[in-house]
CSV table of C-alpha atoms in Angstrom, one decimal:
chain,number,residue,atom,x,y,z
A,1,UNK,CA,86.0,-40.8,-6.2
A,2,UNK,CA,85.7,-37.4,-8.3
A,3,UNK,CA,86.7,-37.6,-11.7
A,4,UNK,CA,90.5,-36.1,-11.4
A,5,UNK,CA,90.6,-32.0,-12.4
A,6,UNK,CA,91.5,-31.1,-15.8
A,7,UNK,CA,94.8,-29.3,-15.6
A,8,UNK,CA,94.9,-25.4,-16.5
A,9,UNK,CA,96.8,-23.8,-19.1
A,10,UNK,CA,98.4,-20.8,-18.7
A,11,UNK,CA,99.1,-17.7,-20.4
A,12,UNK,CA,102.2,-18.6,-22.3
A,13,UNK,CA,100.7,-22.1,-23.6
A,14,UNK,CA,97.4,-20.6,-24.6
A,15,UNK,CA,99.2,-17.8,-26.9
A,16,UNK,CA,101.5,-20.5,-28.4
A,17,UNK,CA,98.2,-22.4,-29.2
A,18,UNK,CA,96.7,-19.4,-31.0
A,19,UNK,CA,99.2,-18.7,-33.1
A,20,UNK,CA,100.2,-22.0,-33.6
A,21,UNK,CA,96.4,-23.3,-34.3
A,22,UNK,CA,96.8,-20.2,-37.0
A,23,UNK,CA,93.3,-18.6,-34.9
A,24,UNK,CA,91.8,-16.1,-36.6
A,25,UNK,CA,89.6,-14.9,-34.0
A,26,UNK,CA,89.5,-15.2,-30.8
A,27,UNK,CA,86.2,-15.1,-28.5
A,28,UNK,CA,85.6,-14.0,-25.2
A,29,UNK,CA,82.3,-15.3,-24.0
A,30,UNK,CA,80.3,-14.1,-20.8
A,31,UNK,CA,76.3,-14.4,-20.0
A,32,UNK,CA,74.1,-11.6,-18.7
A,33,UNK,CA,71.9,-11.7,-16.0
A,34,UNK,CA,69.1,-13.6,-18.0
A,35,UNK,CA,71.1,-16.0,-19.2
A,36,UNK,CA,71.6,-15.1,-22.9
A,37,UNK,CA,75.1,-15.5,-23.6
A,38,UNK,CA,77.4,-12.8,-25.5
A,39,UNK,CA,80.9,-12.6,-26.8
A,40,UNK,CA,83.1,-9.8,-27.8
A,41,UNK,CA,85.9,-11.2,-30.2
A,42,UNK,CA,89.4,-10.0,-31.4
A,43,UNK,CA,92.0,-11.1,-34.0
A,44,UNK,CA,95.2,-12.2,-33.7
A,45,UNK,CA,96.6,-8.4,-32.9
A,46,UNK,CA,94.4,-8.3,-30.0
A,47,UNK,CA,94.9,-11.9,-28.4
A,48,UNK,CA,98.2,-10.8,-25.8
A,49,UNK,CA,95.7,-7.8,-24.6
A,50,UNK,CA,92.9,-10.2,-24.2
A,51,UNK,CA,94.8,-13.1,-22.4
A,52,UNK,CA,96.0,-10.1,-20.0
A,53,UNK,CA,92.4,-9.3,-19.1
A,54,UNK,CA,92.7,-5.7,-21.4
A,55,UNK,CA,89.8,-6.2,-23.1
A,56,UNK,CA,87.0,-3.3,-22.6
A,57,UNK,CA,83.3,-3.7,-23.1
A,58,UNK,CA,79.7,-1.2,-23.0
A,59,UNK,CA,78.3,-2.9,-20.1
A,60,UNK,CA,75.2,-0.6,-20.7
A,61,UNK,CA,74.4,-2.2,-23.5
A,62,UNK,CA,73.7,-5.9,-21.8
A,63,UNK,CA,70.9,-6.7,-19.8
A,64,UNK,CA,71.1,-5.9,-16.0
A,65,UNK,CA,74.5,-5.1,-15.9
A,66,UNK,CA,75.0,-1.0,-16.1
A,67,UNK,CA,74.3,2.4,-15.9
A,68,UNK,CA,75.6,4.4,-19.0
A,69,UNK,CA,77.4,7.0,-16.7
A,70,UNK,CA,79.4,3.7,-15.4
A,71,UNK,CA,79.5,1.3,-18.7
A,72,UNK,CA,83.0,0.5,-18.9
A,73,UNK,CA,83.9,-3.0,-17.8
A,74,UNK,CA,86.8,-5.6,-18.7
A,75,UNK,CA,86.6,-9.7,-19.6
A,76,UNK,CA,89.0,-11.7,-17.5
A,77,UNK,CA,89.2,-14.9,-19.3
A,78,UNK,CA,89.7,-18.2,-17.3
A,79,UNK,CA,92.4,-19.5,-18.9
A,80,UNK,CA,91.0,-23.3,-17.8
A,81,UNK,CA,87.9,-22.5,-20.1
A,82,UNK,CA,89.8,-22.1,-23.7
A,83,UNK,CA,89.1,-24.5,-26.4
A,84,UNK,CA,89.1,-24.4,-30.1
A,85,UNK,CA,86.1,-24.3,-31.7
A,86,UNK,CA,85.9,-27.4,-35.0
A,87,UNK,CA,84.3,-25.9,-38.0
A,88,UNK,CA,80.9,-26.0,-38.4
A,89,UNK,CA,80.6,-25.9,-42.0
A,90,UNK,CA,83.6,-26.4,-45.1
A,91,UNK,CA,83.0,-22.4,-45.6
A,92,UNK,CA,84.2,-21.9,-41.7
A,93,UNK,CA,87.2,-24.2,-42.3
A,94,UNK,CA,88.7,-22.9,-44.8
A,95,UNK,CA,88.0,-19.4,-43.3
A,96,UNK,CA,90.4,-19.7,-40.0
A,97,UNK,CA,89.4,-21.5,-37.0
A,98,UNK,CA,88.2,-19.8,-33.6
A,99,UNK,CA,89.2,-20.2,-30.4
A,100,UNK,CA,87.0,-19.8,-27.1
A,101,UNK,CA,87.2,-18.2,-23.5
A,102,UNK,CA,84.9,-17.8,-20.8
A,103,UNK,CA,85.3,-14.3,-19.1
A,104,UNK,CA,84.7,-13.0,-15.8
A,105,UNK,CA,83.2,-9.4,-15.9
A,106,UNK,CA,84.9,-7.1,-13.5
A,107,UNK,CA,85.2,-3.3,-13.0
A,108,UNK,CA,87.5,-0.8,-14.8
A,109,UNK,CA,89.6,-1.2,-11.1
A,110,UNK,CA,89.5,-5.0,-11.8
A,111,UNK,CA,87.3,-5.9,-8.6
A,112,UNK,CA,84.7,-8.3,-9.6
A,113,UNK,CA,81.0,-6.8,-11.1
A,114,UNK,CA,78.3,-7.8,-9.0
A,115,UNK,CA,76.2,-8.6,-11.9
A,116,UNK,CA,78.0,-11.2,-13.1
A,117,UNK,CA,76.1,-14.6,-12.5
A,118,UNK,CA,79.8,-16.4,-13.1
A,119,UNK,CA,80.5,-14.5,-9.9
A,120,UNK,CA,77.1,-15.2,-8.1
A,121,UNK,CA,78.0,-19.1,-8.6
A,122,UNK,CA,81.5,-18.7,-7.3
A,123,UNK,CA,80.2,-17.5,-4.3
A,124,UNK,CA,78.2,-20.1,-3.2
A,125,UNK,CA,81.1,-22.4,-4.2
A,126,UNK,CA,83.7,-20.9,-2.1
A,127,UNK,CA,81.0,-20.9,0.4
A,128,UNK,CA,80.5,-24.9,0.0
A,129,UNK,CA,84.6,-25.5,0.2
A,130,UNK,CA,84.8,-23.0,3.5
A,131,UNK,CA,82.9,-26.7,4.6
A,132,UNK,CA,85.1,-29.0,2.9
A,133,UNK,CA,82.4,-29.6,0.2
A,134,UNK,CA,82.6,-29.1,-3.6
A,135,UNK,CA,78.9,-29.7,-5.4
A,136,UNK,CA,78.8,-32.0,-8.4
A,137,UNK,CA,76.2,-31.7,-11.1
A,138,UNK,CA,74.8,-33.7,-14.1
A,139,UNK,CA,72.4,-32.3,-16.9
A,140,UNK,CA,69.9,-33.7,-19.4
A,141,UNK,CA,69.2,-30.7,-21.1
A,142,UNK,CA,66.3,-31.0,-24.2
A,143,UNK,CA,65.8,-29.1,-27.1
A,144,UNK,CA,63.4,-29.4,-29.8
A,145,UNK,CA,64.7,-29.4,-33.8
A,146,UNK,CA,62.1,-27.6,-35.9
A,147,UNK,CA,61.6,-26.8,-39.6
A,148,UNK,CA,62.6,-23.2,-41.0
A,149,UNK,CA,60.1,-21.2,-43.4
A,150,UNK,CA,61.2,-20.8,-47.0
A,151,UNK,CA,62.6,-17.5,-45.8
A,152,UNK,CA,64.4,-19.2,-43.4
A,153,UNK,CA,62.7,-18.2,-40.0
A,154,UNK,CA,61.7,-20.5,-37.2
A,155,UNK,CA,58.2,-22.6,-37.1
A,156,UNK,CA,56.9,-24.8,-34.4
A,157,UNK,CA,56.5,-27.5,-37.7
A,158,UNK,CA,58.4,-30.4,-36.3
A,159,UNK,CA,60.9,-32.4,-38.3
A,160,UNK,CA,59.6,-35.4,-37.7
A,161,UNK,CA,56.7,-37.6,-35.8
A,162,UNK,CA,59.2,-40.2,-33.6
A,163,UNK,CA,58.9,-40.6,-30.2
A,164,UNK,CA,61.1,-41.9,-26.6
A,165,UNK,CA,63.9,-44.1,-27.8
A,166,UNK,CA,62.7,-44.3,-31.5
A,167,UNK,CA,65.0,-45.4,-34.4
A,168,UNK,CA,65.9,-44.0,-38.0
A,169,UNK,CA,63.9,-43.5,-40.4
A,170,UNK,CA,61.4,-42.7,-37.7
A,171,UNK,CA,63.8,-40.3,-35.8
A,172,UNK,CA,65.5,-38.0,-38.5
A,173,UNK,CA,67.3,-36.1,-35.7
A,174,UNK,CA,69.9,-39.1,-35.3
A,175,UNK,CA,72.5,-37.8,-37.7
A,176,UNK,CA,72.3,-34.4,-36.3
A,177,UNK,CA,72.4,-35.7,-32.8
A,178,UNK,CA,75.6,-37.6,-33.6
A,179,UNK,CA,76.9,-34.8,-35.3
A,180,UNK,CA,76.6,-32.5,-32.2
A,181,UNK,CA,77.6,-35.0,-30.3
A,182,UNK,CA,81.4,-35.3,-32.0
A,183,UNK,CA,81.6,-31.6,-32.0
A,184,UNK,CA,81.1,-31.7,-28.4
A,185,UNK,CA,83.3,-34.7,-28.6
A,186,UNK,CA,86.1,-32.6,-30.2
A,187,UNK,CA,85.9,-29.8,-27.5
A,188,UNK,CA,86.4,-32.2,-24.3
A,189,UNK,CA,83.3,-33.1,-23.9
A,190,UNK,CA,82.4,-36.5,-22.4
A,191,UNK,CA,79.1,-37.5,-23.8
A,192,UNK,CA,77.0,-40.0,-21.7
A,193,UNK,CA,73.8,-40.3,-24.0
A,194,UNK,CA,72.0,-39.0,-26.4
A,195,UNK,CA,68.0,-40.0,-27.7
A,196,UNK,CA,64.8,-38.9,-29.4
A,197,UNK,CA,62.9,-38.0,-26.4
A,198,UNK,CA,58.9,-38.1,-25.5
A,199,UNK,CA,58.0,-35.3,-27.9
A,200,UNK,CA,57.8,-35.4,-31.7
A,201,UNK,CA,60.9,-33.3,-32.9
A,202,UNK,CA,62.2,-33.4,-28.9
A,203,UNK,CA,66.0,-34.6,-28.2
A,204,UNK,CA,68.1,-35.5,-25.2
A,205,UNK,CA,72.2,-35.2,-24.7
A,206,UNK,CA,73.8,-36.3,-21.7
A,207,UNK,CA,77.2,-35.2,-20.8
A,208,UNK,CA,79.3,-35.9,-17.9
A,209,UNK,CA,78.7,-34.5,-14.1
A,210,UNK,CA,81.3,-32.2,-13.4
A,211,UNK,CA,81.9,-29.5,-10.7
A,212,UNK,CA,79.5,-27.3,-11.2
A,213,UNK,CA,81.1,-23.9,-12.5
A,214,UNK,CA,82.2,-26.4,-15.1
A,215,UNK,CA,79.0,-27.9,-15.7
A,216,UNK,CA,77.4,-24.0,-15.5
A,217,UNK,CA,80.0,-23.4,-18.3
A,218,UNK,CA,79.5,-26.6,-20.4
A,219,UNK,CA,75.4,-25.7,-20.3
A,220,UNK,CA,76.7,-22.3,-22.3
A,221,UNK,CA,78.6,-24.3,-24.9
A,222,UNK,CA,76.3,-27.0,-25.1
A,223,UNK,CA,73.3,-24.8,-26.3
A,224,UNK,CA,75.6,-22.5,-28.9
A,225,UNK,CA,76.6,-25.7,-30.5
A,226,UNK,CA,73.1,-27.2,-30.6
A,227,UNK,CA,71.8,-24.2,-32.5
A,228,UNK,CA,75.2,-23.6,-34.4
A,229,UNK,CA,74.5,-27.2,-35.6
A,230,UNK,CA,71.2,-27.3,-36.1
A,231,UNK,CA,71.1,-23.5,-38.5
A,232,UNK,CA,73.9,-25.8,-40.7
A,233,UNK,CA,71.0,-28.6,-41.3
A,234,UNK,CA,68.8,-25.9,-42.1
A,235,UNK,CA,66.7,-26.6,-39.1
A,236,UNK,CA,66.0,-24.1,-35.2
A,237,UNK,CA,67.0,-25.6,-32.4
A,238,UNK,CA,65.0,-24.3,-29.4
A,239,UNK,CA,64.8,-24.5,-26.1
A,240,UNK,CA,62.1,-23.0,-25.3
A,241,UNK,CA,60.3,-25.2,-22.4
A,242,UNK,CA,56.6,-25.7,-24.0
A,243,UNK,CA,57.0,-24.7,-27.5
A,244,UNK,CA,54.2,-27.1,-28.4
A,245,UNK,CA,50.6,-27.9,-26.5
A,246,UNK,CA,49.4,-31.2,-25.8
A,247,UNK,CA,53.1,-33.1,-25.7
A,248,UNK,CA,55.5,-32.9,-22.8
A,249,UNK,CA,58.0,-29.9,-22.9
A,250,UNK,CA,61.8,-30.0,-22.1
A,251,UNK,CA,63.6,-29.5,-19.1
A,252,UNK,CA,66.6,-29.8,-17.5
A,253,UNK,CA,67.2,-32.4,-14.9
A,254,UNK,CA,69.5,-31.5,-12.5
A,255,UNK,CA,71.6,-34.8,-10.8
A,256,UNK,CA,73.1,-32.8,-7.5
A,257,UNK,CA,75.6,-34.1,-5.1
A,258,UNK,CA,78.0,-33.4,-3.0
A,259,UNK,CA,81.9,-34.6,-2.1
A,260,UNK,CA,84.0,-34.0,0.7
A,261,UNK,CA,88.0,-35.2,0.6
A,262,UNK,CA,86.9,-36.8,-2.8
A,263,UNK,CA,84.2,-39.5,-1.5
A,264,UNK,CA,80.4,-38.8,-2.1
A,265,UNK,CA,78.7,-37.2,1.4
A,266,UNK,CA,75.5,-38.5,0.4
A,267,UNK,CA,76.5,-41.8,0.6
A,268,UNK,CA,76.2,-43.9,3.4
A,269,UNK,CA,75.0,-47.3,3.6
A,270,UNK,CA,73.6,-47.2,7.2
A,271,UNK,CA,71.0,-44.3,6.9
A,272,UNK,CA,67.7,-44.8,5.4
A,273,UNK,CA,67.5,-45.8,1.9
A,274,UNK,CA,71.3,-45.6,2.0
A,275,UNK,CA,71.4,-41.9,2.2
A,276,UNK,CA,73.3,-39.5,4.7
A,277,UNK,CA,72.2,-37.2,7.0
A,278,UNK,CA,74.3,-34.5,4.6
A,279,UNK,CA,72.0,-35.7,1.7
A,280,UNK,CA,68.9,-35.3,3.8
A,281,UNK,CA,69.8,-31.8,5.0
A,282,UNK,CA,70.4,-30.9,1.3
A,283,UNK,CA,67.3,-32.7,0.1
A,284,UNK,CA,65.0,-31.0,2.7
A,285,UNK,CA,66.9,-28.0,1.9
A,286,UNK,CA,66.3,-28.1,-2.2
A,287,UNK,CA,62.3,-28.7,-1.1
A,288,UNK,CA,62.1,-25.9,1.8
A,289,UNK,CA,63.4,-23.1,-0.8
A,290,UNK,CA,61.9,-24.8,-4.6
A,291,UNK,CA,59.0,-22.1,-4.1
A,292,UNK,CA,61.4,-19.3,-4.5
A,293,UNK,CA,63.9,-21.3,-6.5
A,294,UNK,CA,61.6,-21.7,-9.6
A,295,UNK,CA,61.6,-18.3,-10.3
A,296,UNK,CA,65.6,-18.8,-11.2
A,297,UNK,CA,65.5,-22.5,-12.8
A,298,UNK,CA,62.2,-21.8,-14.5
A,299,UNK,CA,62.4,-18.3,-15.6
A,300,UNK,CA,60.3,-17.9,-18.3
A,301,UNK,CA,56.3,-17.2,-19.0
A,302,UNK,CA,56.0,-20.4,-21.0
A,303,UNK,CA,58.2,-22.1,-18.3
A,304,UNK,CA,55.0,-22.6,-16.2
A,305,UNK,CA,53.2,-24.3,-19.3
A,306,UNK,CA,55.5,-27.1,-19.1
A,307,UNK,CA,55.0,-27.5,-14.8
A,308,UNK,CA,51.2,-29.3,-15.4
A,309,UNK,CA,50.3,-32.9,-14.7
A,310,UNK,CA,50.3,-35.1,-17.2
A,311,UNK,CA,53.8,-34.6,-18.8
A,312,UNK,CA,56.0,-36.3,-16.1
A,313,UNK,CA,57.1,-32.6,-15.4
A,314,UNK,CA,56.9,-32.4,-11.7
A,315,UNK,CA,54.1,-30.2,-9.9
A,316,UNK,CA,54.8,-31.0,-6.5
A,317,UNK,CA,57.2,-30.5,-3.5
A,318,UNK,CA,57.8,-33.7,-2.2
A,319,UNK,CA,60.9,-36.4,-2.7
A,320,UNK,CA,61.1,-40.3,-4.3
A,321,UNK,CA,63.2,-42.5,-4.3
A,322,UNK,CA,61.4,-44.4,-7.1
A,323,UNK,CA,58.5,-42.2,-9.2
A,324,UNK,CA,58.9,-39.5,-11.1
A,325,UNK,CA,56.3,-37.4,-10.4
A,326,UNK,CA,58.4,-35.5,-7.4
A,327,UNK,CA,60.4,-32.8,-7.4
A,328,UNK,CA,63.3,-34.3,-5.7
A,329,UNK,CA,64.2,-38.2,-7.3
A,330,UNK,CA,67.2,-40.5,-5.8
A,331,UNK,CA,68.5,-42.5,-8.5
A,332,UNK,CA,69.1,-45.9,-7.9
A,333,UNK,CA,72.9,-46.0,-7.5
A,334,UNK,CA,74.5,-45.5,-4.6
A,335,UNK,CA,77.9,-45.0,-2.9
A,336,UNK,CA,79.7,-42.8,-4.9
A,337,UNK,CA,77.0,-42.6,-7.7
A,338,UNK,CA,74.6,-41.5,-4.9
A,339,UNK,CA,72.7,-38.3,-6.3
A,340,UNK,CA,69.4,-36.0,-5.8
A,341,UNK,CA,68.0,-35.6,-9.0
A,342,UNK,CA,66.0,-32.3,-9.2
A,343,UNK,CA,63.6,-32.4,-11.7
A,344,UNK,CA,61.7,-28.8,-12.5
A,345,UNK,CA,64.7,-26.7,-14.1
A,346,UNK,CA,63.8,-26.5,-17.6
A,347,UNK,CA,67.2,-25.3,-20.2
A,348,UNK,CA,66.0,-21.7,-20.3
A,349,UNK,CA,67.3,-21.1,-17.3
A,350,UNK,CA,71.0,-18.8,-16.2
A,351,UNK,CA,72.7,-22.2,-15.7
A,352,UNK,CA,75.1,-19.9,-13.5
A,353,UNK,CA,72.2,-18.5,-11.3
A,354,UNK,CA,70.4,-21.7,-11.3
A,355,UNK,CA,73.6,-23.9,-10.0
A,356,UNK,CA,73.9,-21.1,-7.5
A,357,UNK,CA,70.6,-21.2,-5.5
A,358,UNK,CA,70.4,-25.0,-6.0
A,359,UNK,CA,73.5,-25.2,-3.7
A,360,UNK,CA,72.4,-22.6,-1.6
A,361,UNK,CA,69.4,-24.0,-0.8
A,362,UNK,CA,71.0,-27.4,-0.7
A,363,UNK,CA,73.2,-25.7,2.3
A,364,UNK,CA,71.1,-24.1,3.6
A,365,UNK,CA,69.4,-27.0,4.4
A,366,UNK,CA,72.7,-29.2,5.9
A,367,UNK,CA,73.9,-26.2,7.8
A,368,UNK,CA,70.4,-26.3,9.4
A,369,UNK,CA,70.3,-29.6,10.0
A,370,UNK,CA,66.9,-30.1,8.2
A,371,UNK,CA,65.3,-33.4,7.9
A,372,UNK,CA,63.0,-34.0,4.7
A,373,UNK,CA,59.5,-35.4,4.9
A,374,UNK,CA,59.0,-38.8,4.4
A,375,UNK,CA,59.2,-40.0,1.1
A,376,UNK,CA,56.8,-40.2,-1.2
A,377,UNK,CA,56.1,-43.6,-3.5
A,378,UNK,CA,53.1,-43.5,-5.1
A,379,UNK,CA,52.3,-41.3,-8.0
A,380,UNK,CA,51.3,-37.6,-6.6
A,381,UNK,CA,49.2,-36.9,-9.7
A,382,UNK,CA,46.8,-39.5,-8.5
A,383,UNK,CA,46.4,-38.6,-4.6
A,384,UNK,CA,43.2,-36.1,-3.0
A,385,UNK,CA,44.1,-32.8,-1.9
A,386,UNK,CA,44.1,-34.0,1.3
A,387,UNK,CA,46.3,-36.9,1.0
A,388,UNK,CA,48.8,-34.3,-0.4
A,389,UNK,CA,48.2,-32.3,3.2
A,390,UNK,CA,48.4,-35.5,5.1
A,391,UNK,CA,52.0,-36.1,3.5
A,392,UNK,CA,52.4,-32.0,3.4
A,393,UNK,CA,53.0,-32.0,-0.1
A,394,UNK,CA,52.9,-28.3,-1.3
A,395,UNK,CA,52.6,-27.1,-5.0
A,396,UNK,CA,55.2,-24.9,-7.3
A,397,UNK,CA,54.3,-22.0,-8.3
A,398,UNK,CA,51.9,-22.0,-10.9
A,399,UNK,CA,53.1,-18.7,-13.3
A,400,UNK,CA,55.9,-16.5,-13.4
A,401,UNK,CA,54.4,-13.7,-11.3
A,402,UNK,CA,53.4,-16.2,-8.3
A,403,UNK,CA,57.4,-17.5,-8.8
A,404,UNK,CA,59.0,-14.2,-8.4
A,405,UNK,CA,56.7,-13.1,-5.6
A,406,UNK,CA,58.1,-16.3,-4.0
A,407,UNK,CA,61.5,-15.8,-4.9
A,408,UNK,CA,61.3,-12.1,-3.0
A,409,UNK,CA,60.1,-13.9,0.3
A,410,UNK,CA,63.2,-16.3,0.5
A,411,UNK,CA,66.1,-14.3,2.0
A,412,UNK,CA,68.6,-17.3,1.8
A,413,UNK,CA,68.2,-17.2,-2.3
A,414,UNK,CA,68.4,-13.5,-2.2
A,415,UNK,CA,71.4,-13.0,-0.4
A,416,UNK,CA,73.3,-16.0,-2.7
A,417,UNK,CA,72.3,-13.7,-5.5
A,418,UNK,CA,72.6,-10.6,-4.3
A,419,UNK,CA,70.7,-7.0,-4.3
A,420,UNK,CA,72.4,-6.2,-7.9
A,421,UNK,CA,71.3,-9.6,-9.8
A,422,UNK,CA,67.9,-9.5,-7.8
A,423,UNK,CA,66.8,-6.6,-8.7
A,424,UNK,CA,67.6,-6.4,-12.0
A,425,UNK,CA,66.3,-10.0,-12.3
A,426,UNK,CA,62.9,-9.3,-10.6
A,427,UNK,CA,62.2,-6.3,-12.5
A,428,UNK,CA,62.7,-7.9,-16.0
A,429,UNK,CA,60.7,-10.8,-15.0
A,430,UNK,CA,58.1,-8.2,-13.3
A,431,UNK,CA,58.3,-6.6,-17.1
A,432,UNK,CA,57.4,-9.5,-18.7
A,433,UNK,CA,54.7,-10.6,-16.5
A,434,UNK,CA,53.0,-7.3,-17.5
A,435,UNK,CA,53.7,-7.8,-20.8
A,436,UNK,CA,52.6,-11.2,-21.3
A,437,UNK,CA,49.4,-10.3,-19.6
A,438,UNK,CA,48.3,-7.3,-21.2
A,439,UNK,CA,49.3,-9.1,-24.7
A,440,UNK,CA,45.8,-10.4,-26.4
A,441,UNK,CA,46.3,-14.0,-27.1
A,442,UNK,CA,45.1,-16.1,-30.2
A,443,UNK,CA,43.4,-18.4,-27.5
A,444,UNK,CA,41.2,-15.5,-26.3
A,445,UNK,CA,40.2,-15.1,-29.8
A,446,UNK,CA,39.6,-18.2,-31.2
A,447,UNK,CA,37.5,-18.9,-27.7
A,448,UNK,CA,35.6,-15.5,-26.9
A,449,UNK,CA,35.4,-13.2,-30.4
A,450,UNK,CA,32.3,-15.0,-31.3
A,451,UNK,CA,30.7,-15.9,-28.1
A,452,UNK,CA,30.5,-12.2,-26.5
């Protein structure tokens, strides 16, 4: 069954809880286009015009969004987003608390901004109930803690040498972990698991699946509260996919599924490995658009540093239902646990945009009627170039410029999107790829200064 909804406040409970919670500020939160996440906040005076959706912001002034002769735009909060924020330090306590809303972005005529990725989500959601199906999603989002300078900026110095599953005094990122965890605890989060992961300095949360605007939202929180906790501990909290060479990087596993009148569609006992033909039209569908996809879940330069063999990140477009090594992994549960793990997405990502073209391309694939390739056991890293054609196993793309490129061939992802979020999305992602390789890099240096 799905877990049962959380009920929404509304306006007149949410105001008593603000002044009742004596909240000094109150912060409306929205993300731009590249997933950095803003806030605009107001004090008590303000908080019956911001729970009314009054609220103005310079939308010229964030990424993507718009021109200057049009920069006016309002926050709508979703009410079913609020939560108070615990204090973060005894100096934050004692200064007020602050509460929390996630905002829609719409126009000065209140019709919805076509550059907001909340809204790019939401309509590949109402697109997945117009066929009775809502899409459930799990994250294992990793970070890496790292030491600050004496002037307090970041490092890639790692706070300590422990490695998958490792115990104190080996792992020193236990209490912090802990600590994030009951903060997260504390704002309705259900935490699953958390651990020292492969990496030196690397760590792992789990929280629980959700629907996946919820989860989308969550993936916001989650990171704010990392690095909120981390800065208190005197330590950065990145999550930045390869920060380090030679040691695995972090990503974000994706655990997809989908429901229809509350039982799991992927499940069904009869079908091969106990699988639906819903699960293997979404399946098929995840692998027929992860070209263009990547671009989206793996946004970054130094996203494609992480997607290389050797560091159980996955290289290859193919599905398992037991090794890692494929882009596409079924868990071992089944019935209602039964899930398609998507394994490339690395935390850097829009979680809004990236939830959105996973489910497009999931349905994509079901309305289609797709069947995946046969599944794949062995471990891809190992098999001949043409064994990989034989089993037509295809490769992701291999740098942010070959991603986007794909990403502008795939005119099911562009249309979930839409013109306003691609284009502003390709060309920043265009900018950077001529940035990044233009820059000269200490590599080049250290390998060519002396040799030429």
């Amino acid at each position: 069954m799905t877990p049962p909804p959380t009920p929404t406040p509304d306006r007149a409970e949410i105001l008593s809880r603000l002044r009742d919670g004596q909240i000094k500020f109150l912060r409306l939160q929205f993300t731009d286009i590249l997933g950095t996440t803003k806030n605009v906040e107001v004090p008590p005076s303000q908080f019956e015009k911001a729970l009314s959706g009054d609220v103005t912001f310079d939308g010229s002034a964030v990424e993507g969004f718009t021109r200057v002769e049009e920069s006016d735009m309002l926050l709508r909060p979703d009410l079913g987003t609020f939560l108070i924020y615990p204090p973060f330090s005894r100096e934050e306590g004692e200064r007020g608390a602050v509460a929390r809303l996630i905002c829609d972005v719409t126009l000065p005529n209140g019709v919805p901004f076509e550059g907001d990725p909340r809204l790019v989500l939401k309509r590949q959601i109402e697109r997945a109930q117009a066929r009775g199906y809502e899409m459930f999603v799990g994250t294992e989002p990793e970070f890496f803690l790292f030491e600050r300078t004496p002037a307090g900026l970041g490092s890639t110095v790692t706070h300590d040498r422990a490695g998958y599953f490792d115990l104190a005094p080996i792992d020193k990122g236990e209490r912090i972990r802990r600590e994030i965890a009951n903060k997260l605890v504390e704002m309705g989060f259900e935490i699953e698991a958390a651990h020292h992961e492969v990496a030196p300095g690397q760590h792992e949360i789990d929280f629980r699946y959700a629907p996946a605007l919820e989860t989308a939202d969550r993936i916001a929180t989650f990171k704010f509260v990392v690095k909120r906790v981390a800065l208190e501990y005197g330590l950065l909290a990145s999550f930045l996919p390869k920060p380090l060479a030679g040691v695995s990087g972090s990503g974000m596993h994706c655990h997809l599924s989908l429901f229809k009148g509350g039982q799991n569609a992927f499940a069904d006992e009869k079908g091969e490995y106990g699988l639906s033909k819903i699960a293997e039209g979404f399946i098929a569908g995840l692998l027929d658009h992860a070209e263009g996809m990547t671009a989206i879940t793996n946004p970054l330069v130094n996203s494609y540093k992480r997607l290389v063999p050797g560091f159980e990140a996955p290289v290859n477009i193919a599905w398992s239902t037991s090794n890692r090594s494929a882009l596409v992994r079924i868990p071992a549960k089944r019935g209602n646990s039964t899930r398609a793990e998507l394994r490339m997405p690395d935390p850097s990502c829009n979680p809004y945009l990236a939830l959105a073209v996973m489910l497009a391309a999931g349905l994509d694939g079901v309305e289609r009627g797709l069947e995946p390739p046969p599944a794949i056991a062995r471990n891809i890293f190992k098999m001949t170039v043409r064994e990989k054609r034989h089993h037509r196993v295809k490769e992701l793309p291999s740098d942010l410029r070959e991603a986007v490129d794909e990403l502008g061939k795939d005119e099911v992802l562009k249309q979930a999107l839409g013109d306003h979020v691609l284009d502003h999305f390709v060309a920043a992602k265009r900018a950077e790829w001529r940035e990044y390789s233009t820059a000269v890099h200490a590599w080049e240096l250290e390998r060519y200064l002396d040799l030429v």
